[in-house]
Coordinates of C-alpha atoms in Angstrom, one line a residue:
M1 CA 0.0 0.0 0.0
E2 CA 1.2 3.5 -0.9
F3 CA 0.7 6.2 1.7
A4 CA -0.1 8.6 -1.1
E5 CA -3.4 6.7 -1.6
L6 CA -4.5 7.7 1.8
I7 CA -3.6 11.4 1.6
K8 CA -6.4 13.2 -0.3
T9 CA -5.1 16.7 0.4
P10 CA -1.4 16.7 1.2
R11 CA -1.2 20.5 2.0
A12 CA -3.4 23.3 3.2
D13 CA -2.5 27.0 3.6
N14 CA -3.9 29.6 5.9
V15 CA -4.5 27.1 8.7
A16 CA -4.8 28.3 12.2
L17 CA -3.3 26.3 15.1
H18 CA -4.9 26.6 18.5
R19 CA -3.3 25.2 21.7
P20 CA -4.1 26.0 25.4
F21 CA -2.0 28.9 26.8
Y22 CA -0.4 29.7 23.4
P23 CA -1.6 32.4 21.0
A24 CA -3.1 31.2 17.8
V25 CA -0.6 30.7 14.9
E26 CA -1.4 30.8 11.2
G27 CA 0.6 28.7 8.8
T28 CA 0.8 25.7 6.4
L29 CA -0.4 22.2 7.2
C30 CA 1.2 19.2 5.5
L31 CA 0.5 15.5 5.7
T32 CA 3.1 12.8 5.1
G33 CA 2.8 9.1 5.5
H34 CA 3.7 9.3 9.2
H35 CA 3.5 12.9 10.3
L36 CA 1.1 15.9 10.6
I37 CA 3.4 18.9 10.1
F38 CA 2.4 22.5 10.9
S39 CA 4.7 25.3 10.0
S40 CA 4.0 29.0 10.8
R41 CA 4.8 31.7 8.4
R42 CA 5.8 34.4 10.9
Q43 CA 9.1 35.9 10.0
D44 CA 9.8 37.0 13.6
N45 CA 9.0 33.7 15.3
A46 CA 8.9 30.7 13.0
E47 CA 7.4 27.6 14.6
E48 CA 6.9 24.0 13.6
L49 CA 4.8 21.2 15.0
W50 CA 5.6 17.6 14.1
L51 CA 2.9 15.1 15.3
L52 CA 3.1 11.4 14.6
H53 CA -0.1 10.0 13.2
S54 CA 0.3 7.0 15.6
N55 CA 0.1 9.5 18.5
I56 CA -3.5 10.5 17.4
D57 CA -6.2 8.9 19.6
S58 CA -9.2 10.5 18.0
I59 CA -10.3 13.5 15.9
E60 CA -13.5 15.6 15.9
K61 CA -14.8 17.7 13.0
R62 CA -16.9 20.9 13.2
F63 CA -18.1 23.3 10.6
V64 CA -19.2 27.0 10.7
G65 CA -20.1 28.1 7.2
S66 CA -17.1 27.3 5.0
L67 CA -14.7 27.2 7.9
G68 CA -13.8 23.7 9.1
T69 CA -12.3 22.8 12.5
I70 CA -10.5 19.6 13.4
I71 CA -9.9 18.8 17.0
I72 CA -7.1 16.3 17.5
K73 CA -6.8 14.4 20.7
C74 CA -3.5 12.6 21.3
K75 CA -2.4 9.6 23.2
D76 CA 0.0 11.7 25.2
L77 CA -3.2 13.5 26.4
R78 CA -2.6 16.8 24.5
I79 CA -5.4 18.4 22.5
I80 CA -4.9 20.7 19.5
Q81 CA -7.3 22.5 17.2
L82 CA -6.8 23.2 13.5
D83 CA -9.0 25.8 11.7
I84 CA -9.0 25.0 8.0
P85 CA -10.6 27.2 5.4
G86 CA -12.8 25.2 2.9
M87 CA -15.2 22.4 3.9
E88 CA -13.8 20.0 1.3
E89 CA -10.2 20.5 2.3
C90 CA -11.1 20.0 5.9
L91 CA -13.0 16.8 5.2
N92 CA -10.2 15.4 3.1
I93 CA -7.6 16.2 5.7
A94 CA -9.7 14.7 8.5
S95 CA -10.3 11.5 6.5
S96 CA -6.6 11.2 5.7
I97 CA -5.6 11.7 9.4
E98 CA -8.1 9.0 10.5
A99 CA -6.8 6.5 7.9
L100 CA -3.1 7.2 8.7
S101 CA -3.6 7.0 12.4
T102 CA -5.3 3.6 12.3
L103 CA -2.9 1.6 10.1
D104 CA -3.4 -2.2 10.8
S105 CA 0.0 -3.4 9.7
V106 CA 2.9 -3.0 12.3
T107 CA 5.4 -2.9 9.5
L108 CA 3.8 0.3 8.1
M109 CA 4.5 2.2 11.3
Y110 CA 7.1 4.9 11.5
P111 CA 9.9 2.9 13.3
F112 CA 10.4 0.9 10.2
F113 CA 11.0 4.1 8.2
Y114 CA 12.8 6.2 10.7
R115 CA 16.5 6.9 10.0
P116 CA 18.3 8.7 12.8
M117 CA 20.2 11.9 12.2
F118 CA 22.6 11.1 15.1
E119 CA 25.6 8.7 15.4
I120 CA 24.6 5.4 16.9
V121 CA 27.1 4.7 19.7
E122 CA 25.3 2.0 21.6
D123 CA 22.2 -0.1 20.7
R124 CA 20.8 -1.1 24.1
L125 CA 18.0 -3.2 22.5
R126 CA 20.6 -5.9 21.9
S127 CA 22.7 -5.4 24.9
F128 CA 20.3 -6.4 27.7
L129 CA 20.9 -10.1 27.7
H130 CA 20.0 -12.7 30.3
D131 CA 23.7 -13.8 30.5
Q132 CA 24.6 -10.4 31.9
E133 CA 22.1 -10.7 34.7
F134 CA 23.1 -14.3 35.2
E135 CA 26.7 -13.3 35.5
L136 CA 25.8 -11.0 38.4
L137 CA 23.7 -13.7 39.9
S138 CA 26.3 -16.5 39.6
S139 CA 28.8 -14.3 41.5
V140 CA 26.7 -14.7 44.7
T141 CA 24.9 -18.1 44.3
E142 CA 25.3 -21.3 42.3
E143 CA 21.7 -22.5 42.8
W144 CA 20.3 -21.2 39.5
R145 CA 21.0 -21.8 35.8
L146 CA 20.3 -20.4 32.4
S147 CA 17.9 -22.5 30.4
C148 CA 17.5 -22.3 26.7
I149 CA 14.4 -24.5 26.7
N150 CA 12.4 -21.7 25.0
K151 CA 14.8 -21.4 22.1
E152 CA 12.7 -20.6 19.0
F153 CA 9.9 -19.8 21.4
S154 CA 8.7 -23.4 21.2
V155 CA 7.6 -23.8 24.9
C156 CA 6.2 -20.4 25.8
P157 CA 5.4 -17.8 23.0
S158 CA 5.5 -14.9 25.5
Y159 CA 8.8 -15.7 27.2
P160 CA 12.2 -14.9 25.9
P161 CA 14.5 -17.6 24.5
V162 CA 16.6 -17.8 27.7
V163 CA 15.3 -17.9 31.3
I164 CA 16.8 -18.3 34.7
V165 CA 15.5 -21.4 36.7
P166 CA 16.6 -23.5 39.7
K167 CA 19.6 -25.6 38.9
S168 CA 17.9 -28.7 40.4
I169 CA 15.1 -28.6 37.8
D170 CA 16.0 -30.0 34.3
D171 CA 14.4 -28.9 31.0
E172 CA 12.2 -32.0 30.8
A173 CA 10.6 -31.1 34.1
L174 CA 10.2 -27.5 32.9
R175 CA 8.2 -28.7 29.9
K176 CA 5.7 -30.5 32.2
V177 CA 5.5 -27.4 34.4
A178 CA 4.8 -25.2 31.3
M179 CA 1.8 -27.5 30.4
F180 CA 0.4 -26.9 33.9
R181 CA 0.6 -23.1 33.7
H182 CA -1.7 -20.7 31.8
G183 CA 0.0 -19.7 28.5
S184 CA 2.9 -22.0 29.4
R185 CA 4.3 -19.3 31.6
F186 CA 6.2 -21.5 34.2
P187 CA 7.8 -19.9 37.2
V188 CA 11.1 -18.1 36.5
L189 CA 13.5 -16.0 38.5
S190 CA 12.6 -12.3 38.6
Y191 CA 14.9 -11.1 41.4
Y192 CA 17.6 -12.4 43.8
H193 CA 18.0 -10.5 47.1
K194 CA 21.7 -10.5 47.9
K195 CA 21.2 -9.4 51.5
N196 CA 19.6 -12.8 52.5
G197 CA 19.5 -15.0 49.4
M198 CA 15.7 -14.8 49.1
V199 CA 14.2 -14.7 45.6
M200 CA 11.1 -13.4 43.8
M201 CA 9.7 -15.5 41.0
R202 CA 6.8 -14.8 38.6
S203 CA 4.5 -17.0 36.5
S204 CA 0.9 -17.4 35.4
Q205 CA -1.9 -19.2 37.3
P206 CA -1.7 -23.0 37.6
L207 CA -4.3 -25.0 35.6
T208 CA -5.8 -26.8 38.6
G209 CA -9.4 -26.7 37.4
T210 CA -12.4 -27.8 39.4
N211 CA -10.8 -31.3 40.0
G212 CA -7.8 -29.9 41.8
R213 CA -5.3 -31.1 39.2
R214 CA -1.7 -31.4 40.5
C215 CA 1.7 -31.3 38.8
K216 CA 4.5 -32.8 40.9
E217 CA 7.2 -31.1 38.8
D218 CA 5.5 -27.7 39.4
E219 CA 5.5 -28.4 43.2
K220 CA 9.2 -29.4 43.0
L221 CA 10.2 -26.3 41.1
I222 CA 8.6 -23.9 43.4
N223 CA 9.6 -25.7 46.6
A224 CA 13.2 -26.0 45.3
T225 CA 13.7 -22.3 45.9
L226 CA 13.0 -22.6 49.7
R227 CA 15.7 -22.8 52.3
P228 CA 15.4 -25.5 55.0
G229 CA 12.8 -24.5 57.6
K230 CA 11.6 -21.5 55.5
R231 CA 8.2 -20.9 54.1
G232 CA 7.4 -18.9 51.0
Y233 CA 4.6 -16.6 50.0
I234 CA 2.5 -16.7 46.9
I235 CA 1.1 -13.3 46.1
D236 CA -2.0 -13.7 43.9
T237 CA -2.9 -10.4 42.3
R238 CA -6.6 -11.5 42.0
S239 CA -9.2 -11.5 44.7
L240 CA -10.0 -14.9 46.3
N241 CA -13.4 -14.8 44.6
V242 CA -11.9 -14.2 41.1
A243 CA -9.3 -16.9 41.7
Q244 CA -12.0 -19.4 42.7
Q245 CA -14.1 -18.5 39.6
A246 CA -11.0 -19.1 37.4
R247 CA -11.1 -22.8 38.5
A248 CA -14.4 -23.2 36.6
K249 CA -12.6 -22.1 33.4
G250 CA -9.6 -24.5 34.0
G251 CA -7.4 -22.1 35.9
G252 CA -7.1 -21.8 39.6
F253 CA -4.5 -21.4 42.4
E254 CA -1.9 -23.4 44.3
Q255 CA -3.2 -25.6 47.1
E256 CA -1.2 -24.9 50.3
A257 CA -1.4 -28.6 51.2
H258 CA 0.9 -29.4 48.3
Y259 CA 3.1 -26.4 48.4
Q260 CA 5.2 -25.2 51.4
W261 CA 3.9 -21.7 50.6
R262 CA 1.3 -19.4 52.1
R263 CA -1.1 -17.8 49.6
I264 CA -2.0 -14.1 49.9
H265 CA -4.6 -12.4 47.6
K266 CA -3.9 -8.8 46.8
C267 CA -6.5 -7.7 44.2
I268 CA -5.3 -5.5 41.4
E269 CA -7.8 -4.5 38.7
R270 CA -7.3 -5.3 35.1
F271 CA -8.2 -4.4 31.5
H272 CA -11.4 -2.4 30.9
I273 CA -11.7 -1.3 34.5
L274 CA -8.3 0.4 34.3
Q275 CA -9.0 1.9 30.9
E276 CA -12.3 3.4 32.1
S277 CA -10.4 4.8 35.1
L278 CA -8.0 6.5 32.8
I279 CA -10.8 7.9 30.7
K280 CA -12.6 9.3 33.8
L281 CA -9.4 10.8 35.2
V282 CA -8.5 12.6 32.0
E283 CA -12.0 13.9 31.7
A284 CA -11.8 15.3 35.2
C285 CA -8.5 16.9 34.4
N286 CA -9.9 18.6 31.3
D287 CA -13.0 19.9 33.1
Q288 CA -12.6 23.7 33.1
S289 CA -15.6 24.4 35.4
H290 CA -13.2 25.3 38.2
N291 CA -15.6 23.9 40.7
M292 CA -13.7 22.4 43.7
D293 CA -16.5 19.9 44.7
R294 CA -16.9 18.8 41.1
W295 CA -13.2 18.3 40.6
L296 CA -12.7 16.3 43.8
S297 CA -15.8 14.2 43.1
K298 CA -14.6 13.4 39.6
L299 CA -11.1 12.6 40.8
E300 CA -12.5 10.2 43.4
A301 CA -14.9 8.6 40.9
S302 CA -12.0 7.8 38.5
N303 CA -10.5 5.5 41.2
W304 CA -7.0 6.1 39.6
L305 CA -5.3 6.8 42.9
T306 CA -7.1 3.8 44.4
H307 CA -5.4 1.6 41.7
I308 CA -2.1 3.2 42.5
K309 CA -2.6 2.4 46.2
E310 CA -3.5 -1.3 45.4
I311 CA -0.4 -1.8 43.2
L312 CA 2.0 -0.1 45.6
T313 CA 0.6 -2.1 48.5
A314 CA 1.1 -5.4 46.8
A315 CA 4.7 -4.4 45.8
C316 CA 5.5 -3.3 49.3
L317 CA 4.1 -6.6 50.6
A318 CA 6.4 -8.6 48.2
A319 CA 9.4 -6.5 49.3
Q320 CA 8.5 -6.9 53.0
C321 CA 8.3 -10.7 52.7
I322 CA 11.7 -10.8 51.0
D323 CA 13.6 -8.3 53.1
R324 CA 12.0 -8.3 56.5
E325 CA 10.4 -11.8 56.7
G326 CA 13.3 -13.5 55.0
A327 CA 10.9 -15.4 52.7
S328 CA 10.9 -16.1 49.0
V329 CA 7.9 -14.9 46.9
L330 CA 6.1 -16.1 43.8
V331 CA 3.9 -13.5 42.1
H332 CA 1.1 -14.3 39.6
G333 CA -2.4 -13.3 38.6
T334 CA -4.1 -15.0 35.6
E335 CA -1.8 -14.5 32.6
G336 CA 1.2 -13.1 34.5
T337 CA 1.7 -10.3 31.9
D338 CA 0.1 -7.3 33.6
S339 CA -0.4 -6.9 37.4
T340 CA 2.3 -9.5 38.0
L341 CA 4.9 -7.4 36.3
Q342 CA 3.7 -4.2 38.1
V343 CA 4.4 -5.9 41.4
T344 CA 7.7 -7.6 40.6
S345 CA 9.2 -4.5 39.0
L346 CA 8.1 -2.1 41.8
A347 CA 9.3 -4.5 44.5
Q348 CA 12.7 -4.4 42.8
I349 CA 12.7 -0.6 42.8
I350 CA 12.0 -0.7 46.6
L351 CA 14.7 -3.4 47.3
D352 CA 17.5 -2.8 44.7
P353 CA 19.3 0.5 44.5
R354 CA 20.6 -0.5 41.0
C355 CA 17.0 -0.2 39.7
R356 CA 16.9 3.4 40.8
T357 CA 19.7 4.3 38.4
I358 CA 19.1 5.2 34.7
R359 CA 20.8 2.1 33.3
G360 CA 19.3 -0.1 36.0
F361 CA 15.8 1.1 35.4
E362 CA 16.2 0.6 31.6
S363 CA 17.3 -2.9 32.3
L364 CA 14.3 -3.4 34.6
V365 CA 11.9 -2.2 31.9
V366 CA 13.5 -4.6 29.4
R367 CA 13.6 -7.6 31.7
E368 CA 10.3 -7.2 33.6
W369 CA 8.2 -5.8 30.8
L370 CA 9.5 -6.3 27.3
Q371 CA 11.2 -9.7 27.7
A372 CA 8.6 -10.8 30.3
G373 CA 5.9 -10.5 27.6
H374 CA 3.8 -7.5 28.5
P375 CA 1.6 -7.0 25.4
F376 CA 2.5 -3.3 24.7
Q377 CA 0.9 -3.4 21.2
Q378 CA -2.5 -4.4 22.6
R379 CA -2.4 -2.4 25.9
C380 CA -1.2 0.9 24.3
A381 CA -3.3 0.8 21.1
Q382 CA -5.6 3.4 22.5
S383 CA -5.3 6.1 25.2
A384 CA -8.0 8.1 27.0
Y385 CA -9.7 9.8 24.0
S386 CA -10.4 6.9 21.6
N387 CA -14.0 6.5 20.4
S388 CA -13.5 2.9 19.2
K389 CA -14.6 -0.1 21.2
Q390 CA -12.1 -1.2 23.8
K391 CA -10.6 -4.7 23.3
W392 CA -7.3 -5.3 25.2
E393 CA -6.4 -1.7 26.0
A394 CA -5.3 -0.9 29.5
P395 CA -2.9 1.7 31.0
V396 CA -0.9 -1.0 32.9
F397 CA 2.5 0.4 32.1
L398 CA 1.4 4.0 32.7
L399 CA 0.1 2.9 36.2
F400 CA 3.5 1.4 36.8
L401 CA 5.3 4.6 35.8
D402 CA 2.9 6.6 38.0
C403 CA 3.8 4.3 41.0
V404 CA 7.5 4.9 40.3
W405 CA 6.8 8.7 40.3
Q406 CA 5.0 8.4 43.6
I407 CA 8.1 6.7 45.1
L408 CA 10.4 9.2 43.4
R409 CA 8.4 12.1 44.9
Q410 CA 8.8 10.5 48.4
F411 CA 12.5 9.8 48.0
P412 CA 13.7 12.6 45.7
C413 CA 17.4 12.0 46.3
S414 CA 17.4 8.2 45.8
F415 CA 16.8 8.1 42.0
E416 CA 19.3 9.0 39.3
F417 CA 16.5 9.8 36.9
N418 CA 14.0 12.5 37.0
E419 CA 10.3 12.9 36.3
Q420 CA 11.0 13.7 32.6
F421 CA 12.5 10.3 32.2
L422 CA 9.3 8.6 33.2
I423 CA 7.2 10.9 31.1
M424 CA 9.4 10.1 28.1
L425 CA 8.8 6.4 28.6
F426 CA 5.1 6.9 28.8
E427 CA 5.1 8.9 25.5
H428 CA 7.2 6.3 23.6
A429 CA 5.1 3.4 24.9
Y430 CA 2.1 4.9 23.1
A431 CA 3.8 6.4 20.0
S432 CA 7.4 6.4 19.0
Q433 CA 9.9 6.6 16.1
F434 CA 11.7 3.7 17.9
G435 CA 10.8 0.0 17.7
T436 CA 11.4 -0.8 21.3
F437 CA 7.7 -1.0 22.4
L438 CA 6.3 -2.5 19.2
G439 CA 4.9 -6.0 19.4
N440 CA 3.4 -7.9 22.3
N441 CA 6.4 -10.2 23.2
E442 CA 9.9 -11.2 22.1
N443 CA 8.5 -13.8 19.7
E444 CA 6.6 -11.2 17.7
R445 CA 9.6 -8.8 17.8
S446 CA 11.8 -11.6 16.5
K447 CA 9.5 -12.3 13.6
L448 CA 9.3 -8.6 12.8
K449 CA 13.1 -8.4 13.0
L450 CA 12.8 -5.3 15.0
P451 CA 16.5 -5.3 16.2
Q452 CA 17.6 -5.3 12.6
K453 CA 14.9 -3.1 11.0
T454 CA 14.2 -0.4 13.7
M455 CA 16.2 1.8 16.1
S456 CA 16.2 1.2 19.8
L457 CA 14.9 3.8 22.2
W458 CA 17.9 3.2 24.5
S459 CA 20.4 4.1 21.8
W460 CA 18.9 7.6 21.7
V461 CA 18.3 8.0 25.4
N462 CA 21.8 7.0 26.4
R463 CA 23.5 9.6 24.3
S464 CA 25.2 12.1 26.6
E465 CA 23.4 15.1 25.2
E466 CA 20.0 13.4 25.8
L467 CA 20.9 11.7 29.1
S468 CA 21.6 15.0 30.8
K469 CA 17.9 15.9 30.4
F470 CA 16.8 12.9 32.4
Q471 CA 19.3 13.1 35.2
N472 CA 18.1 14.0 38.7
P473 CA 20.3 16.8 40.1
L474 CA 19.3 15.8 43.7
F475 CA 20.6 12.2 43.3
E476 CA 22.8 10.8 46.0
A477 CA 23.4 7.1 45.8
N478 CA 21.4 5.3 48.5
S479 CA 22.2 1.6 49.1
L480 CA 19.3 1.1 51.5
V481 CA 15.9 -0.4 50.9
I482 CA 13.3 2.4 50.6
W483 CA 9.8 2.0 52.0
P484 CA 7.2 4.2 50.4
S485 CA 4.1 5.3 52.2
V486 CA 0.9 4.0 50.7
A487 CA -1.4 6.0 52.9
P488 CA -4.0 7.9 50.9
Q489 CA -2.6 11.2 52.2
S490 CA 0.8 10.3 50.7
L491 CA -0.4 9.7 47.1
Q492 CA -0.9 12.6 44.7
L493 CA -2.1 13.2 41.2
W494 CA 0.8 13.0 38.7
E495 CA 0.5 16.5 37.4
G496 CA 3.4 16.2 35.1
V497 CA 1.4 13.8 32.9
F498 CA -2.3 14.6 33.6
L499 CA -2.2 18.4 33.9
R500 CA 0.8 19.4 31.8
W501 CA -1.3 20.4 28.8
N502 CA -3.9 22.1 31.0
R503 CA -1.8 24.7 32.8
P504 CA 0.9 27.2 31.7
S505 CA 4.3 25.7 32.4
K506 CA 6.5 28.8 32.0
F507 CA 7.0 29.6 35.7
L508 CA 7.3 25.9 36.7
D509 CA 10.1 25.5 34.0
E510 CA 11.8 28.6 35.4
A511 CA 11.6 27.3 38.9
Q512 CA 13.1 24.0 37.8
E513 CA 16.0 25.7 36.0
E514 CA 16.6 27.9 39.1
M515 CA 16.6 24.8 41.3
I516 CA 19.2 23.1 39.1
S517 CA 21.4 26.2 39.0
I518 CA 21.3 26.3 42.8
I519 CA 22.2 22.7 43.2
R520 CA 25.1 23.1 40.8
Y521 CA 26.3 26.1 42.7
N522 CA 26.0 24.1 45.9
K523 CA 28.1 21.3 44.5
E524 CA 30.7 23.8 43.4
L525 CA 30.9 25.0 47.0
Q526 CA 31.2 21.4 48.2
A527 CA 34.2 20.8 45.9
K528 CA 36.1 23.7 47.4
K529 CA 38.2 23.0 50.5
T530 CA 38.4 25.4 53.3
Q531 CA 41.9 26.8 53.6
T532 CA 42.1 26.3 57.4
T533 CA 40.7 22.8 57.9
G534 CA 40.8 21.2 54.5
H535 CA 37.2 19.9 55.0
T536 CA 34.5 20.4 52.4
V537 CA 31.8 22.9 53.0
V538 CA 28.7 21.4 54.6
S539 CA 26.4 21.1 51.7
W540 CA 22.9 21.1 53.3
Q541 CA 23.6 24.1 55.5
L542 CA 24.5 26.1 52.4
F543 CA 21.6 24.6 50.5
C544 CA 19.3 25.9 53.2
L545 CA 20.7 29.4 52.7
E546 CA 19.3 29.5 49.2
I547 CA 16.0 31.3 48.9
V548 CA 13.8 30.5 45.9
T549 CA 10.6 32.4 45.5
V550 CA 8.2 31.5 42.8
S551 CA 5.1 33.6 42.2
A552 CA 2.8 32.2 39.6
E553 CA 0.3 35.0 40.0
A554 CA 2.9 37.8 39.5
G555 CA 5.0 35.7 37.1
T556 CA 8.2 36.4 38.9
L557 CA 11.1 34.3 40.0
T558 CA 13.7 35.5 42.4
S559 CA 16.7 33.9 43.9
T560 CA 19.4 34.9 46.4
Q561 CA 22.7 33.0 46.7
P562 CA 25.3 33.5 49.4
H563 CA 28.5 35.1 48.4
G564 CA 31.9 34.4 49.8

């Protein structure tokens, strides 16, 4: 198919672009196979807008006389308006945008056509290998091994070719366990806690059914991870009622009589409930009525912060079992591709300081989301504005990023990355020039030959000129376990995602820049030795001397810095 066939009107002049908090701009609108491009004609202040068609969630058309208006609602939650003279031109452009933003074939998407303008120093898509993780693991324990049982994806289509399993369990036993687990997702190692040797595994539900079917190999695999005299915990991300109902469909849960593990149910919602929650939240954030009761009522009705609390609570429980109870943990729900991954990845952020670094977090996203089989293509097909019927869409990854932001806000000095890093991952999960989040699992990505045909997001992020944008100036390496509060009073709306298009950001940006300059100044003072004692200047005392005053009403920003 040629993209030109879908573009009825490739160019329109005298188009007016409207965006919240910006003056209207007149210019030329162009459509290409993958982008909507708006270019202003002002000599004094030329401006360009490049919008990926894949970032468009829905469009609306309005007409007043011969003037047509197209309202474009994006997956990154931004809304823009285009006023186009001429009804026919407007209809043609709207029709073209709708066709180009809903392409069925993955191989027609922009990552297969994108050619970077920067030098590729490092392609991180290929460098996150299980043997690197296993090398770190084998330096502290010899109880685990790499298994290539899933080579060619013959055992489990949603697992990577290589997995880490107990050394005492051979591949033949793994095949039998795979037949006993939903989608063949047998238990694999997710995390090893160096402090006490406890582990966290993940899988899908066992296929016990109404007859209480057993699998001796499954019992042996799970029990093989226990130390003598120790008991493990199975954290089931479904309610007990849902887990019992699953037995009627052939699924179920582990019987404690056959496993030396205690089962705990921590209900985390799934699919359409989460998608509806996102839709309600965004609708509340876009409500311009400025009525406090209405806003609070809509925010509560969305249940978004309730979902955040549920996920963080389950993750803290998993971390507590491992670090404080000295017990190993198995996490699963039904498929083991959504809430399971939220819990295992957040628990690692709590427990492992490496996951709070930029490279460590990238590795976590690859291991616990991409390689672990989270179906990004299905979950991120639509955002909050789509009018089409929901199928498998759900903001599972966005909820995970929101939970990370909640922890980052509570521990602002313990993370090497900043909020912009998390926002960037949200944007690229829904629409990107990179192939990292295409496909639903490693099997699909292998068939699409994504490593060969598309560019990796990490190869762009990890360039020094980009990396500096995502570094947290407050970061001080913290080797301790961090315990976030999950009390309702501790959880806040993530304004950086949900309100960033609904408020002017000028003064917030200025405040951020001022904060960064203060921190740099503070670090310069730290580096200087006092002539009398040779000790560094006490940083936090000097930091407290800084006075930053931001006045959004007056639009002023003042700062005083000590001299000396």
